[in-house]
PDB file of C-alpha atoms and ligand atoms in Angstrom:
ATOM      1  CA  MET A   1     -16.468 -19.133  17.339  1.00 77.00           C
ATOM      2  CA  ASN A   2     -12.941 -20.426  16.942  1.00 88.00           C
ATOM      3  CA  PRO A   3     -10.549 -17.461  17.309  1.00 92.00           C
ATOM      4  CA  GLY A   4      -8.390 -18.662  14.413  1.00 94.00           C
ATOM      5  CA  LYS A   5     -11.392 -18.672  12.088  1.00 94.00           C
ATOM      6  CA  GLN A   6     -12.616 -15.350  13.405  1.00 95.00           C
ATOM      7  CA  LEU A   7      -9.248 -13.793  12.678  1.00 97.00           C
ATOM      8  CA  ARG A   8      -9.128 -15.501   9.297  1.00 96.00           C
ATOM      9  CA  ASP A   9     -12.429 -13.750   8.450  1.00 96.00           C
ATOM     10  CA  LEU A  10     -11.017 -10.463   9.688  1.00 98.00           C
ATOM     11  CA  GLN A  11      -7.944 -10.987   7.531  1.00 98.00           C
ATOM     12  CA  GLU A  12     -10.180 -11.516   4.486  1.00 97.00           C
ATOM     13  CA  ILE A  13     -11.733  -8.088   5.080  1.00 98.00           C
ATOM     14  CA  ASP A  14      -8.292  -6.556   5.601  1.00 98.00           C
ATOM     15  CA  TYR A  15      -7.181  -8.039   2.274  1.00 97.00           C
ATOM     16  CA  GLU A  16     -10.296  -6.624   0.661  1.00 97.00           C
ATOM     17  CA  LEU A  17      -9.615  -3.201   2.195  1.00 97.00           C
ATOM     18  CA  ALA A  18      -6.011  -3.229   1.006  1.00 97.00           C
ATOM     19  CA  LYS A  19      -6.934  -4.327  -2.509  1.00 97.00           C
ATOM     20  CA  THR A  20      -9.769  -1.806  -2.872  1.00 98.00           C
ATOM     21  CA  GLY A  21      -7.555   0.932  -1.441  1.00 98.00           C
ATOM     22  CA  GLU A  22      -4.839   0.103  -3.944  1.00 98.00           C
ATOM     23  CA  THR A  23      -7.269   0.162  -6.875  1.00 98.00           C
ATOM     24  CA  LEU A  24      -8.633   3.488  -5.641  1.00 98.00           C
ATOM     25  CA  SER A  25      -5.148   5.011  -5.452  1.00 98.00           C
ATOM     26  CA  HIS A  26      -4.481   3.787  -8.973  1.00 97.00           C
ATOM     27  CA  VAL A  27      -7.694   5.414 -10.260  1.00 97.00           C
ATOM     28  CA  GLU A  28      -6.873   8.640  -8.390  1.00 97.00           C
ATOM     29  CA  GLU A  29      -3.390   8.659  -9.907  1.00 96.00           C
ATOM     30  CA  GLN A  30      -4.842   8.264 -13.400  1.00 94.00           C
ATOM     31  CA  LEU A  31      -7.389  10.984 -12.747  1.00 95.00           C
ATOM     32  CA  ALA A  32      -4.743  13.418 -11.585  1.00 94.00           C
ATOM     33  CA  PHE A  33      -2.716  13.508 -14.779  1.00 92.00           C
ATOM     34  CA  ASN A  34      -3.132  12.589 -18.433  1.00 95.00           C
ATOM     35  CA  HIS A  35       0.396  12.407 -19.784  1.00 95.00           C
ATOM     36  CA  GLU A  36      -0.584  11.927 -23.434  1.00 96.00           C
ATOM     37  CA  LEU A  37      -2.973  14.898 -23.448  1.00 97.00           C
ATOM     38  CA  SER A  38      -0.597  17.173 -21.605  1.00 97.00           C
ATOM     39  CA  GLN A  39       2.229  16.237 -24.009  1.00 98.00           C
ATOM     40  CA  ALA A  40      -0.023  16.958 -27.001  1.00 98.00           C
ATOM     41  CA  GLN A  41      -0.975  20.349 -25.511  1.00 98.00           C
ATOM     42  CA  VAL A  42       2.688  21.233 -24.984  1.00 98.00           C
ATOM     43  CA  ASP A  43       3.436  20.168 -28.586  1.00 98.00           C
ATOM     44  CA  LEU A  44       0.616  22.359 -29.876  1.00 98.00           C
ATOM     45  CA  ALA A  45       1.858  25.370 -27.918  1.00 98.00           C
ATOM     46  CA  ASN A  46       5.373  24.811 -29.319  1.00 98.00           C
ATOM     47  CA  LYS A  47       4.097  24.547 -32.895  1.00 98.00           C
ATOM     48  CA  LYS A  48       2.060  27.751 -32.474  1.00 98.00           C
ATOM     49  CA  GLU A  49       5.142  29.498 -31.157  1.00 98.00           C
ATOM     50  CA  GLN A  50       7.171  28.300 -34.154  1.00 98.00           C
ATOM     51  CA  LEU A  51       4.443  29.571 -36.486  1.00 98.00           C
ATOM     52  CA  ALA A  52       4.400  32.972 -34.767  1.00 98.00           C
ATOM     53  CA  ASP A  53       8.171  33.133 -35.119  1.00 98.00           C
ATOM     54  CA  ILE A  54       8.074  32.536 -38.891  1.00 98.00           C
ATOM     55  CA  GLN A  55       5.256  35.092 -39.217  1.00 98.00           C
ATOM     56  CA  ARG A  56       7.425  37.596 -37.372  1.00 98.00           C
ATOM     57  CA  GLN A  57      10.336  36.841 -39.723  1.00 98.00           C
ATOM     58  CA  LEU A  58       8.032  37.460 -42.702  1.00 98.00           C
ATOM     59  CA  ARG A  59       6.911  40.842 -41.333  1.00 98.00           C
ATOM     60  CA  GLU A  60      10.544  41.855 -40.790  1.00 98.00           C
ATOM     61  CA  THR A  61      11.434  40.793 -44.330  1.00 98.00           C
ATOM     62  CA  GLU A  62       8.501  42.789 -45.695  1.00 97.00           C
ATOM     63  CA  TYR A  63       9.563  45.914 -43.761  1.00 98.00           C
ATOM     64  CA  SER A  64      13.094  45.485 -44.980  1.00 97.00           C
ATOM     65  CA  THR A  65      11.839  45.131 -48.593  1.00 97.00           C
ATOM     66  CA  GLU A  66       9.825  48.344 -48.182  1.00 97.00           C
ATOM     67  CA  ASP A  67      12.947  50.161 -46.945  1.00 98.00           C
ATOM     68  CA  ILE A  68      14.988  49.042 -49.926  1.00 98.00           C
ATOM     69  CA  VAL A  69      12.170  49.920 -52.345  1.00 97.00           C
ATOM     70  CA  ALA A  70      11.973  53.366 -50.732  1.00 97.00           C
ATOM     71  CA  LYS A  71      15.651  53.853 -51.492  1.00 97.00           C
ATOM     72  CA  LEU A  72      15.348  52.350 -54.975  1.00 97.00           C
ATOM     73  CA  LYS A  73      12.376  54.428 -56.257  1.00 97.00           C
ATOM     74  CA  PRO A  74      14.107  57.883 -56.376  1.00 96.00           C
ATOM     75  CA  GLN A  75      17.262  56.314 -57.834  1.00 95.00           C
ATOM     76  CA  GLN A  76      15.251  54.654 -60.608  1.00 95.00           C
ATOM     77  CA  LYS A  77      13.496  57.968 -61.307  1.00 95.00           C
ATOM     78  CA  LYS A  78      16.828  59.752 -61.472  1.00 94.00           C
ATOM     79  CA  LEU A  79      18.223  57.071 -63.784  1.00 92.00           C
ATOM     80  CA  TYR A  80      15.384  57.239 -66.295  1.00 91.00           C
ATOM     81  CA  ASP A  81      14.209  60.873 -66.176  1.00 92.00           C
ATOM     82  CA  GLY A  82      17.277  62.174 -68.037  1.00 88.00           C
ATOM     83  CA  SER A  83      18.372  64.466 -65.212  1.00 91.00           C
ATOM     84  CA  VAL A  84      21.787  62.782 -65.010  1.00 89.00           C
ATOM     85  CA  LYS A  85      23.792  63.397 -68.161  1.00 90.00           C
ATOM     86  CA  ASN A  86      27.337  62.586 -67.116  1.00 93.00           C
ATOM     87  CA  PRO A  87      28.055  59.011 -68.412  1.00 93.00           C
ATOM     88  CA  LYS A  88      30.297  58.159 -65.458  1.00 95.00           C
ATOM     89  CA  GLU A  89      27.691  59.355 -62.965  1.00 94.00           C
ATOM     90  CA  LEU A  90      25.014  57.565 -64.949  1.00 94.00           C
ATOM     91  CA  ALA A  91      26.995  54.286 -64.871  1.00 95.00           C
ATOM     92  CA  SER A  92      27.487  54.563 -61.126  1.00 96.00           C
ATOM     93  CA  LEU A  93      23.772  55.323 -60.668  1.00 95.00           C
ATOM     94  CA  LYS A  94      22.883  52.301 -62.845  1.00 96.00           C
ATOM     95  CA  GLN A  95      25.106  50.129 -60.651  1.00 96.00           C
ATOM     96  CA  GLN A  96      23.386  51.370 -57.489  1.00 96.00           C
ATOM     97  CA  VAL A  97      19.952  50.696 -58.998  1.00 97.00           C
ATOM     98  CA  ASP A  98      21.037  47.187 -60.055  1.00 97.00           C
ATOM     99  CA  GLN A  99      22.315  46.442 -56.562  1.00 97.00           C
ATOM    100  CA  LEU A 100      19.130  47.664 -54.898  1.00 97.00           C
ATOM    101  CA  GLU A 101      16.977  45.694 -57.372  1.00 97.00           C
ATOM    102  CA  GLU A 102      19.043  42.617 -56.581  1.00 98.00           C
ATOM    103  CA  GLN A 103      18.458  43.176 -52.852  1.00 98.00           C
ATOM    104  CA  VAL A 104      14.703  43.547 -53.433  1.00 97.00           C
ATOM    105  CA  ARG A 105      14.631  40.270 -55.378  1.00 98.00           C
ATOM    106  CA  ALA A 106      16.554  38.509 -52.592  1.00 98.00           C
ATOM    107  CA  GLU A 107      14.129  39.832 -49.957  1.00 97.00           C
ATOM    108  CA  GLU A 108      11.145  38.807 -52.098  1.00 97.00           C
ATOM    109  CA  ASP A 109      12.574  35.288 -52.486  1.00 98.00           C
ATOM    110  CA  LYS A 110      13.012  35.136 -48.742  1.00 98.00           C
ATOM    111  CA  SER A 111       9.396  36.261 -48.269  1.00 98.00           C
ATOM    112  CA  LEU A 112       8.136  33.544 -50.616  1.00 98.00           C
ATOM    113  CA  GLU A 113      10.132  30.907 -48.780  1.00 98.00           C
ATOM    114  CA  LEU A 114       8.767  32.135 -45.434  1.00 98.00           C
ATOM    115  CA  MET A 115       5.205  32.080 -46.805  1.00 98.00           C
ATOM    116  CA  ASP A 116       5.730  28.444 -47.809  1.00 98.00           C
ATOM    117  CA  ARG A 117       6.975  27.628 -44.332  1.00 98.00           C
ATOM    118  CA  ILE A 118       4.008  29.446 -42.780  1.00 98.00           C
ATOM    119  CA  GLN A 119       1.618  27.416 -44.911  1.00 98.00           C
ATOM    120  CA  SER A 120       3.242  24.127 -43.837  1.00 98.00           C
ATOM    121  CA  MET A 121       3.364  25.150 -40.189  1.00 98.00           C
ATOM    122  CA  GLU A 122      -0.296  26.227 -40.288  1.00 98.00           C
ATOM    123  CA  ASP A 123      -1.188  22.734 -41.538  1.00 98.00           C
ATOM    124  CA  VAL A 124       0.846  21.213 -38.694  1.00 98.00           C
ATOM    125  CA  VAL A 125      -0.882  23.460 -36.129  1.00 98.00           C
ATOM    126  CA  VAL A 126      -4.348  22.583 -37.469  1.00 98.00           C
ATOM    127  CA  SER A 127      -3.621  18.863 -37.329  1.00 98.00           C
ATOM    128  CA  GLN A 128      -2.050  19.072 -33.864  1.00 98.00           C
ATOM    129  CA  ALA A 129      -5.019  21.117 -32.611  1.00 98.00           C
ATOM    130  CA  SER A 130      -7.424  18.487 -33.867  1.00 98.00           C
ATOM    131  CA  LYS A 131      -5.347  15.780 -32.155  1.00 98.00           C
ATOM    132  CA  VAL A 132      -5.573  17.751 -28.890  1.00 98.00           C
ATOM    133  CA  ARG A 133      -9.345  18.115 -29.309  1.00 98.00           C
ATOM    134  CA  GLU A 134      -9.729  14.361 -29.877  1.00 98.00           C
ATOM    135  CA  LEU A 135      -7.634  13.571 -26.814  1.00 98.00           C
ATOM    136  CA  GLU A 136      -9.637  16.071 -24.759  1.00 97.00           C
ATOM    137  CA  GLU A 137     -12.912  14.448 -25.799  1.00 98.00           C
ATOM    138  CA  GLU A 138     -11.526  10.971 -25.050  1.00 97.00           C
ATOM    139  CA  TRP A 139     -10.255  12.196 -21.710  1.00 97.00           C
ATOM    140  CA  ALA A 140     -13.598  13.754 -20.764  1.00 97.00           C
ATOM    141  CA  LYS A 141     -15.293  10.405 -21.415  1.00 97.00           C
ATOM    142  CA  LYS A 142     -12.630   8.380 -19.626  1.00 97.00           C
ATOM    143  CA  ARG A 143     -12.595  10.823 -16.739  1.00 97.00           C
ATOM    144  CA  ALA A 144     -16.356  10.485 -16.267  1.00 97.00           C
ATOM    145  CA  GLU A 145     -15.970   6.686 -16.198  1.00 97.00           C
ATOM    146  CA  MET A 146     -13.116   6.904 -13.714  1.00 97.00           C
ATOM    147  CA  LEU A 147     -15.072   9.254 -11.454  1.00 98.00           C
ATOM    148  CA  THR A 148     -17.909   6.709 -11.373  1.00 98.00           C
ATOM    149  CA  GLU A 149     -15.379   3.979 -10.583  1.00 98.00           C
ATOM    150  CA  LYS A 150     -13.826   6.158  -7.882  1.00 98.00           C
ATOM    151  CA  ALA A 151     -17.201   6.692  -6.224  1.00 98.00           C
ATOM    152  CA  ARG A 152     -17.898   2.944  -6.392  1.00 98.00           C
ATOM    153  CA  LEU A 153     -14.539   2.104  -4.806  1.00 98.00           C
ATOM    154  CA  GLU A 154     -15.002   4.711  -2.078  1.00 98.00           C
ATOM    155  CA  ALA A 155     -18.398   3.233  -1.220  1.00 98.00           C
ATOM    156  CA  ALA A 156     -16.895  -0.286  -1.216  1.00 98.00           C
ATOM    157  CA  LEU A 157     -14.118   0.879   1.096  1.00 98.00           C
ATOM    158  CA  GLU A 158     -16.575   2.493   3.452  1.00 98.00           C
ATOM    159  CA  ASP A 159     -18.688  -0.651   3.494  1.00 98.00           C
ATOM    160  CA  ALA A 160     -15.684  -2.906   4.141  1.00 98.00           C
ATOM    161  CA  ALA A 161     -14.433  -0.609   6.907  1.00 98.00           C
ATOM    162  CA  LYS A 162     -17.855  -0.774   8.545  1.00 98.00           C
ATOM    163  CA  ARG A 163     -17.911  -4.579   8.312  1.00 98.00           C
ATOM    164  CA  ARG A 164     -14.409  -4.724   9.752  1.00 98.00           C
ATOM    165  CA  GLY A 165     -15.444  -2.583  12.681  1.00 98.00           C
ATOM    166  CA  GLN A 166     -18.436  -4.799  13.385  1.00 97.00           C
ATOM    167  CA  MET A 167     -16.370  -7.957  13.128  1.00 96.00           C
ATOM    168  CA  ALA A 168     -13.486  -6.632  15.226  1.00 96.00           C
ATOM    169  CA  ALA A 169     -15.999  -5.775  17.977  1.00 97.00           C
ATOM    170  CA  THR A 170     -16.838  -9.494  18.311  1.00 95.00           C
ATOM    171  CA  ILE A 171     -13.172 -10.555  18.751  1.00 96.00           C
ATOM    172  CA  ALA A 172     -11.462 -10.708  22.144  1.00 95.00           C
ATOM    173  CA  PRO A 173      -9.206  -7.617  22.418  1.00 96.00           C
ATOM    174  CA  GLU A 174      -6.121  -9.685  23.379  1.00 96.00           C
ATOM    175  CA  ASN A 175      -6.573 -11.815  20.253  1.00 96.00           C
ATOM    176  CA  LEU A 176      -7.004  -8.696  18.169  1.00 97.00           C
ATOM    177  CA  ASP A 177      -3.728  -7.345  19.593  1.00 97.00           C
ATOM    178  CA  ILE A 178      -1.894 -10.531  18.639  1.00 97.00           C
ATOM    179  CA  TYR A 179      -3.416 -10.385  15.170  1.00 98.00           C
ATOM    180  CA  GLU A 180      -2.340  -6.764  14.634  1.00 97.00           C
ATOM    181  CA  ALA A 181       1.189  -7.471  15.873  1.00 97.00           C
ATOM    182  CA  VAL A 182       1.658 -10.505  13.602  1.00 98.00           C
ATOM    183  CA  ARG A 183       0.058  -8.646  10.704  1.00 97.00           C
ATOM    184  CA  ASN A 184       2.636  -5.869  11.029  1.00 96.00           C
ATOM    185  CA  ARG A 185       5.493  -8.358  11.091  1.00 96.00           C
ATOM    186  CA  LYS A 186       4.204 -10.499   8.239  1.00 96.00           C
ATOM    187  CA  GLN A 187       3.117  -7.860   5.709  1.00 94.00           C
ATOM    188  CA  GLY A 188      -0.579  -8.457   6.318  1.00 94.00           C
ATOM    189  CA  TYR A 189      -0.461 -12.271   6.212  1.00 97.00           C
ATOM    190  CA  ALA A 190      -1.158 -12.977   9.902  1.00 98.00           C
ATOM    191  CA  VAL A 191      -3.483 -15.958   9.816  1.00 97.00           C
ATOM    192  CA  ALA A 192      -2.424 -19.208   8.145  1.00 97.00           C
ATOM    193  CA  LYS A 193      -4.432 -22.303   7.363  1.00 96.00           C
ATOM    194  CA  ILE A 194      -3.358 -25.718   8.631  1.00 96.00           C
ATOM    195  CA  GLU A 195      -3.259 -28.085   5.674  1.00 95.00           C
ATOM    196  CA  LEU A 196      -2.069 -31.716   5.854  1.00 94.00           C
ATOM    197  CA  GLY A 197      -0.612 -30.933   9.262  1.00 95.00           C
ATOM    198  CA  ARG A 198       1.474 -28.022   7.966  1.00 97.00           C
ATOM    199  CA  CYS A 199       1.338 -24.285   8.529  1.00 97.00           C
ATOM    200  CA  GLN A 200       0.545 -22.812   5.105  1.00 97.00           C
ATOM    201  CA  GLY A 201       2.433 -19.674   6.071  1.00 96.00           C
ATOM    202  CA  CYS A 202       5.859 -21.275   6.439  1.00 96.00           C
ATOM    203  CA  ARG A 203       5.179 -24.920   5.466  1.00 97.00           C
ATOM    204  CA  ILE A 204       6.532 -26.361   8.696  1.00 97.00           C
ATOM    205  CA  THR A 205       4.939 -29.545  10.050  1.00 97.00           C
ATOM    206  CA  LEU A 206       3.001 -28.754  13.201  1.00 96.00           C
ATOM    207  CA  SER A 207       2.868 -30.788  16.361  1.00 95.00           C
ATOM    208  CA  MET A 208      -0.239 -32.843  17.057  1.00 94.00           C
ATOM    209  CA  SER A 209      -0.837 -30.812  20.189  1.00 94.00           C
ATOM    210  CA  ASP A 210      -0.842 -27.521  18.238  1.00 93.00           C
ATOM    211  CA  ILE A 211      -3.316 -29.001  15.798  1.00 93.00           C
ATOM    212  CA  SER A 212      -5.661 -30.233  18.486  1.00 93.00           C
ATOM    213  CA  ARG A 213      -5.432 -26.905  20.322  1.00 92.00           C
ATOM    214  CA  ALA A 214      -6.316 -25.132  17.100  1.00 91.00           C
ATOM    215  CA  ARG A 215      -9.241 -27.476  16.669  1.00 90.00           C
ATOM    216  CA  ALA A 216     -10.450 -26.564  20.155  1.00 87.00           C
ATOM    217  CA  ALA A 217     -11.413 -22.949  20.723  1.00 83.00           C
ATOM    218  CA  GLU A 218      -7.869 -21.771  21.398  1.00 90.00           C
ATOM    219  CA  LEU A 219      -5.701 -19.227  19.691  1.00 95.00           C
ATOM    220  CA  VAL A 220      -2.590 -21.044  18.501  1.00 96.00           C
ATOM    221  CA  GLN A 221       0.424 -19.483  16.833  1.00 97.00           C
ATOM    222  CA  CYS A 222       2.886 -21.351  14.641  1.00 96.00           C
ATOM    223  CA  ASP A 223       6.127 -22.012  16.556  1.00 95.00           C
ATOM    224  CA  SER A 224       8.156 -21.281  13.479  1.00 96.00           C
ATOM    225  CA  CYS A 225       6.614 -18.183  11.817  1.00 96.00           C
ATOM    226  CA  GLY A 226       4.358 -16.930  14.608  1.00 97.00           C
ATOM    227  CA  ARG A 227       1.252 -16.827  12.414  1.00 97.00           C
ATOM    228  CA  ILE A 228      -2.139 -17.528  13.952  1.00 97.00           C
ATOM    229  CA  LEU A 229      -3.335 -20.968  12.860  1.00 96.00           C
ATOM    230  CA  TYR A 230      -6.737 -22.138  11.834  1.00 94.00           C
ATOM    231  CA  LEU A 231      -8.130 -25.426  10.608  1.00 91.00           C
ATOM    232  CA  GLY A 232     -10.012 -25.120   7.339  1.00 79.00           C
TER     233      GLY A 232
HETATM  234 ZN1   ZN B 301       4.244 -21.100  10.219  1.00 93.31          ZN
END
């Protein structure tokens, strides 16, 4: 077989190997990380943390209300049980009771506001959790598909590598060496077709002698780009 054509066939398999390998890497990259899902999970964790924080604020407000009420109760009793007779003392006691009652009202308002915020944040958490669940389900399905695709690509790679090995074994080692050297220099494009008397690799017009040598069973390289030539 003409060495140019042999190497052209080898190049086809090398292209196939490169392309399949690239697709496989892409699938592996996608399998490794789901940005959307991971972002949604982080968001959910943040929202839960915010909810816990508001719940903590509510508990603190409730404790603080209890403290004020504990101070208020005996003062109210004293104010209304007639034990204080002195009008000045009574007025001062009344003022203290008013102040404490005002503080209790303020704390209760704060509690109500916090309860509202808890309610809203609980809704947000529920909706974010359901979004995460949906994404997880989607991901499980997509992941299964990608794993099937990965297995298919791995088998295709193995098959192509086997075919390459078999084909390379039929090529003269010195020609294989030239092919590998040119392939390294020319980013994989080592074998170029001769079309209308030109090298398709660099478009230069070839000499008649190069063309006839390529037609015979010789390995011919383009004078200009060094690629191995073959007649289609
Ligand atoms: Zn050329």
